[in-house]
Structure formats: C-alpha cells, structure tokens
Tab-separated table of N, CA, C and O in Angstrom:
chain	number	residue	atom	x	y	z
A	763	MET	N	-69.206	-30.489	-102.205
A	763	MET	CA	-69.522	-28.844	-101.971
A	763	MET	C	-69.430	-28.329	-103.440
A	763	MET	O	-68.885	-28.677	-104.192
A	764	THR	N	-70.274	-27.464	-103.637
A	764	THR	CA	-70.342	-26.443	-104.813
A	764	THR	C	-69.129	-25.556	-104.814
A	764	THR	O	-68.681	-25.311	-103.888
A	765	ALA	N	-68.994	-24.968	-106.009
A	765	ALA	CA	-68.143	-23.830	-106.093
A	765	ALA	C	-68.457	-22.593	-105.332
A	765	ALA	O	-67.649	-22.283	-104.774
A	766	ALA	N	-69.552	-22.618	-105.218
A	766	ALA	CA	-69.931	-21.457	-104.379
A	766	ALA	C	-70.034	-21.715	-102.877
A	766	ALA	O	-69.439	-20.716	-102.187
A	767	ASP	N	-70.052	-22.910	-102.590
A	767	ASP	CA	-69.690	-23.243	-101.093
A	767	ASP	C	-68.130	-23.088	-100.917
A	767	ASP	O	-67.886	-22.417	-99.754
A	768	ARG	N	-67.515	-23.505	-101.618
A	768	ARG	CA	-65.905	-23.197	-101.736
A	768	ARG	C	-65.397	-21.866	-101.526
A	768	ARG	O	-64.597	-21.510	-100.846
A	769	ALA	N	-66.098	-21.131	-102.288
A	769	ALA	CA	-65.597	-19.787	-102.261
A	769	ALA	C	-66.046	-18.934	-101.085
A	769	ALA	O	-65.592	-18.081	-100.539
A	770	LEU	N	-67.505	-19.484	-100.403
A	770	LEU	CA	-67.701	-18.928	-99.243
A	770	LEU	C	-66.994	-19.328	-97.909
A	770	LEU	O	-66.539	-18.474	-97.061
A	771	VAL	N	-66.579	-20.687	-98.220
A	771	VAL	CA	-65.465	-21.188	-97.097
A	771	VAL	C	-64.298	-20.206	-97.404
A	771	VAL	O	-63.467	-20.158	-96.151
A	772	ARG	N	-63.841	-19.810	-98.471
A	772	ARG	CA	-62.452	-19.313	-98.387
A	772	ARG	C	-62.466	-17.993	-97.742
A	772	ARG	O	-61.578	-17.434	-97.638
A	773	GLU	N	-63.626	-17.712	-97.656
A	773	GLU	CA	-63.572	-16.108	-97.035
A	773	GLU	C	-63.408	-16.165	-95.312
A	773	GLU	O	-63.073	-15.092	-94.863
A	774	LYS	N	-63.313	-17.358	-95.113
A	774	LYS	CA	-63.084	-17.598	-93.448
A	774	LYS	C	-61.705	-17.635	-93.546
A	774	LYS	O	-60.963	-17.931	-94.319
A	775	SER	N	-61.344	-17.483	-92.005
A	775	SER	CA	-59.912	-17.663	-91.684
A	775	SER	C	-59.670	-19.167	-91.949
A	775	SER	O	-60.387	-19.868	-91.835
A	776	ARG	N	-58.238	-19.289	-92.007
A	776	ARG	CA	-57.744	-20.798	-92.293
A	776	ARG	C	-58.102	-21.833	-91.249
A	776	ARG	O	-58.741	-22.924	-91.221
A	777	ALA	N	-58.190	-20.908	-90.016
A	777	ALA	CA	-58.452	-21.794	-88.794
A	777	ALA	C	-59.673	-22.312	-88.571
A	777	ALA	O	-60.218	-23.301	-88.088
A	778	ASN	N	-60.851	-21.585	-89.304
A	778	ASN	CA	-62.380	-21.794	-89.176
A	778	ASN	C	-63.077	-22.531	-90.528
A	778	ASN	O	-63.938	-22.632	-90.352
A	779	ARG	N	-62.175	-22.605	-91.362
A	779	ARG	CA	-62.788	-23.116	-92.737
A	779	ARG	C	-63.234	-24.408	-92.588
A	779	ARG	O	-64.354	-24.809	-93.298
A	780	LEU	N	-62.474	-25.500	-91.921
A	780	LEU	CA	-63.203	-26.738	-92.007
A	780	LEU	C	-64.315	-26.664	-91.127
A	780	LEU	O	-65.480	-27.437	-91.368
A	781	VAL	N	-64.363	-26.122	-89.921
A	781	VAL	CA	-65.837	-26.153	-89.045
A	781	VAL	C	-66.775	-25.604	-89.698
A	781	VAL	O	-68.020	-26.058	-89.865
A	782	PHE	N	-66.539	-24.408	-90.357
A	782	PHE	CA	-67.532	-23.660	-90.996
A	782	PHE	C	-68.200	-24.510	-92.226
A	782	PHE	O	-69.475	-24.712	-92.353
A	783	ALA	N	-67.132	-25.122	-93.049
A	783	ALA	CA	-67.661	-26.067	-94.094
A	783	ALA	C	-68.640	-27.247	-93.482
A	783	ALA	O	-69.625	-27.625	-94.086
A	784	ALA	N	-68.114	-27.839	-92.565
A	784	ALA	CA	-68.656	-29.052	-91.960
A	784	ALA	C	-70.162	-28.568	-91.402
A	784	ALA	O	-70.949	-29.168	-91.417
A	785	LEU	N	-70.248	-27.520	-90.719
A	785	LEU	CA	-71.653	-27.008	-90.209
A	785	LEU	C	-72.501	-26.584	-91.495
A	785	LEU	O	-73.589	-26.686	-91.222
A	786	LEU	N	-71.981	-25.998	-92.264
A	786	LEU	CA	-72.725	-25.676	-93.562
A	786	LEU	C	-73.351	-27.046	-94.256
A	786	LEU	O	-74.562	-26.867	-94.315
A	787	LEU	N	-72.389	-28.132	-94.433
A	787	LEU	CA	-72.867	-28.967	-94.970
A	787	LEU	C	-73.809	-30.015	-94.189
A	787	LEU	O	-74.807	-30.414	-94.452
A	788	PHE	N	-73.584	-29.991	-92.932
A	788	PHE	CA	-74.645	-30.489	-91.933
A	788	PHE	C	-75.705	-29.951	-91.934
A	788	PHE	O	-77.017	-30.577	-91.846
A	789	HIS	N	-75.804	-28.627	-92.016
A	789	HIS	CA	-77.086	-27.819	-91.947
A	789	HIS	C	-77.975	-28.390	-93.047
A	789	HIS	O	-79.148	-28.302	-93.106
A	790	ARG	N	-77.308	-28.087	-94.230
A	790	ARG	CA	-78.056	-28.443	-95.600
A	790	ARG	C	-78.514	-29.809	-95.564
A	790	ARG	O	-79.591	-30.208	-96.016
A	791	ALA	N	-78.030	-30.937	-95.138
A	791	ALA	CA	-78.359	-32.240	-95.036
A	791	ALA	C	-79.598	-32.682	-93.965
A	791	ALA	O	-80.304	-33.305	-94.473
A	792	HIS	N	-79.369	-31.903	-92.853
A	792	HIS	CA	-80.048	-32.187	-91.735
A	792	HIS	C	-81.267	-31.101	-91.545
A	792	HIS	O	-82.201	-31.260	-90.619
A	793	GLY	N	-81.067	-30.092	-92.013
A	793	GLY	CA	-82.162	-28.893	-91.712
A	793	GLY	C	-81.906	-28.246	-90.001
A	793	GLY	O	-82.501	-27.581	-89.906
A	794	ARG	N	-80.508	-28.556	-89.512
A	794	ARG	CA	-80.227	-28.115	-88.312
A	794	ARG	C	-78.926	-27.976	-88.219
A	794	ARG	O	-78.044	-28.728	-88.901
A	795	PHE	N	-78.484	-27.597	-86.992
A	795	PHE	CA	-76.945	-27.698	-86.676
A	795	PHE	C	-76.759	-28.907	-85.709
A	795	PHE	O	-77.750	-29.023	-85.037
A	796	PRO	N	-75.585	-29.275	-85.714
A	796	PRO	CA	-75.368	-30.549	-84.756
A	796	PRO	C	-75.543	-30.226	-83.452
A	796	PRO	O	-75.271	-29.142	-82.776
A	797	ARG	N	-76.005	-31.111	-82.582
A	797	ARG	CA	-76.206	-30.844	-81.212
A	797	ARG	C	-75.165	-31.156	-80.275
A	797	ARG	O	-74.834	-30.549	-79.351
A	798	ARG	N	-74.162	-31.815	-80.714
A	798	ARG	CA	-72.886	-32.431	-80.150
A	798	ARG	C	-71.850	-32.632	-81.177
A	798	ARG	O	-72.325	-32.927	-82.317
A	799	PRO	N	-70.493	-32.640	-80.640
A	799	PRO	CA	-69.534	-32.545	-81.805
A	799	PRO	C	-69.469	-34.070	-82.254
A	799	PRO	O	-69.115	-34.112	-83.506
A	800	THR	N	-69.985	-34.972	-81.744
A	800	THR	CA	-69.899	-36.403	-82.378
A	800	THR	C	-71.157	-36.509	-83.362
A	800	THR	O	-71.165	-37.676	-83.910
A	801	ASP	N	-72.073	-35.457	-83.602
A	801	ASP	CA	-72.976	-35.346	-84.726
A	801	ASP	C	-72.178	-35.695	-86.201
A	801	ASP	O	-72.722	-35.937	-87.236
A	802	ILE	N	-70.955	-35.077	-86.208
A	802	ILE	CA	-70.249	-34.890	-87.310
A	802	ILE	C	-68.985	-36.122	-87.019
A	802	ILE	O	-68.254	-35.894	-86.196
A	803	ASP	N	-68.967	-37.020	-87.878
A	803	ASP	CA	-68.112	-38.155	-87.612
A	803	ASP	C	-66.752	-37.648	-88.283
A	803	ASP	O	-66.659	-37.082	-89.245
A	804	ALA	N	-65.495	-38.387	-87.780
A	804	ALA	CA	-64.301	-38.017	-88.509
A	804	ALA	C	-64.205	-38.228	-89.654
A	804	ALA	O	-63.420	-37.414	-90.584
A	805	LYS	N	-64.739	-39.299	-90.328
A	805	LYS	CA	-64.708	-39.658	-91.676
A	805	LYS	C	-65.271	-38.668	-92.501
A	805	LYS	O	-64.628	-38.139	-93.773
A	806	THR	N	-66.410	-37.744	-92.068
A	806	THR	CA	-66.940	-36.792	-92.937
A	806	THR	C	-66.233	-35.702	-92.562
A	806	THR	O	-66.023	-35.140	-93.650
A	807	ALA	N	-65.504	-35.372	-91.651
A	807	ALA	CA	-64.673	-34.243	-91.551
A	807	ALA	C	-63.348	-34.423	-92.354
A	807	ALA	O	-62.953	-33.457	-93.208
A	808	GLU	N	-62.931	-35.594	-92.648
A	808	GLU	CA	-61.565	-36.005	-93.507
A	808	GLU	C	-62.260	-35.683	-95.000
A	808	GLU	O	-61.195	-35.185	-95.610
A	809	HIS	N	-63.080	-36.254	-95.297
A	809	HIS	CA	-63.686	-35.763	-96.628
A	809	HIS	C	-63.825	-34.254	-96.883
A	809	HIS	O	-63.480	-34.041	-98.023
A	810	VAL	N	-64.596	-33.688	-96.058
A	810	VAL	CA	-64.571	-32.433	-96.208
A	810	VAL	C	-63.213	-31.491	-96.390
A	810	VAL	O	-63.081	-30.847	-97.262
A	811	ALA	N	-62.380	-32.002	-95.252
A	811	ALA	CA	-60.919	-31.401	-95.338
A	811	ALA	C	-60.181	-31.675	-96.994
A	811	ALA	O	-59.716	-30.806	-97.544
A	812	GLN	N	-60.537	-32.919	-97.254
A	812	GLN	CA	-59.879	-33.470	-98.627
A	812	GLN	C	-60.572	-32.203	-99.792
A	812	GLN	O	-59.660	-31.774	-100.640
A	813	GLN	N	-61.753	-32.137	-99.805
A	813	GLN	CA	-62.199	-31.086	-100.753
A	813	GLN	C	-61.711	-29.662	-100.515
A	813	GLN	O	-61.458	-28.975	-101.561
A	814	LEU	N	-61.337	-29.309	-99.430
A	814	LEU	CA	-60.602	-27.928	-99.227
A	814	LEU	C	-59.437	-27.830	-99.364
A	814	LEU	O	-58.808	-26.944	-99.343
A	815	GLY	N	-58.783	-29.286	-99.295
A	815	GLY	CA	-57.346	-29.164	-99.443
A	815	GLY	C	-56.755	-28.717	-98.248
A	815	GLY	O	-55.560	-28.151	-98.188
A	816	ILE	N	-57.047	-29.189	-96.967
A	816	ILE	CA	-56.487	-28.863	-95.939
A	816	ILE	C	-56.516	-30.069	-94.798
A	816	ILE	O	-57.254	-31.332	-95.275
A	817	GLU	N	-55.695	-29.990	-93.728
A	817	GLU	CA	-55.543	-31.309	-92.882
A	817	GLU	C	-56.781	-31.069	-91.720
A	817	GLU	O	-56.870	-30.021	-91.422
A	818	VAL	N	-57.245	-32.255	-91.170
A	818	VAL	CA	-57.748	-32.266	-90.012
A	818	VAL	C	-57.086	-32.039	-88.816
A	818	VAL	O	-55.926	-33.171	-88.582
A	819	LEU	N	-57.101	-30.953	-88.203
A	819	LEU	CA	-56.226	-30.803	-86.998
A	819	LEU	C	-56.733	-30.967	-85.777
A	819	LEU	O	-56.388	-31.195	-84.574
A	820	LEU	N	-58.184	-30.952	-85.712
A	820	LEU	CA	-58.882	-31.206	-84.410
A	820	LEU	C	-60.086	-31.886	-84.731
A	820	LEU	O	-60.466	-31.935	-85.504
A	821	ASP	N	-60.626	-32.423	-83.523
A	821	ASP	CA	-61.963	-33.026	-83.728
A	821	ASP	C	-62.967	-31.971	-83.683
A	821	ASP	O	-62.927	-31.106	-82.872
A	822	LEU	N	-63.984	-32.314	-84.625
A	822	LEU	CA	-65.139	-31.541	-84.583
A	822	LEU	C	-66.261	-31.924	-83.692
A	822	LEU	O	-66.450	-33.006	-83.187
C-alpha cells in the first residue's frame, strides 16, 4: 500500500479499515470488486492487516 492508500484507510472507522483496504487493493489489482468473500484469501487479509498494524478479526 502506498502512503496515500494508508492515509485514505485511516479516515475510515477502525471497524472498517481492513475491509476497505482489502477492497481497494483487490479493485486495483483486478479492475473489479470481489464477487464473493472467498475471492480475498486469508493470507492476503493478514498481509494487509500487518501493513495497517491491526489484527484480522473476521473473515473477509
């Protein structure tokens, strides 16, 4: 994630930061939003959470 991405994510509530970041990065990579929760794997969610300094508390 870029510094601009992290700044945008920080504007979201704590409860929504991980989901917002995952959707943002998925859309950037695939040009669309995920069709089902399994489109974003747990390993990716953990990696994004590490970048944000938060814990993965729910399945995406």
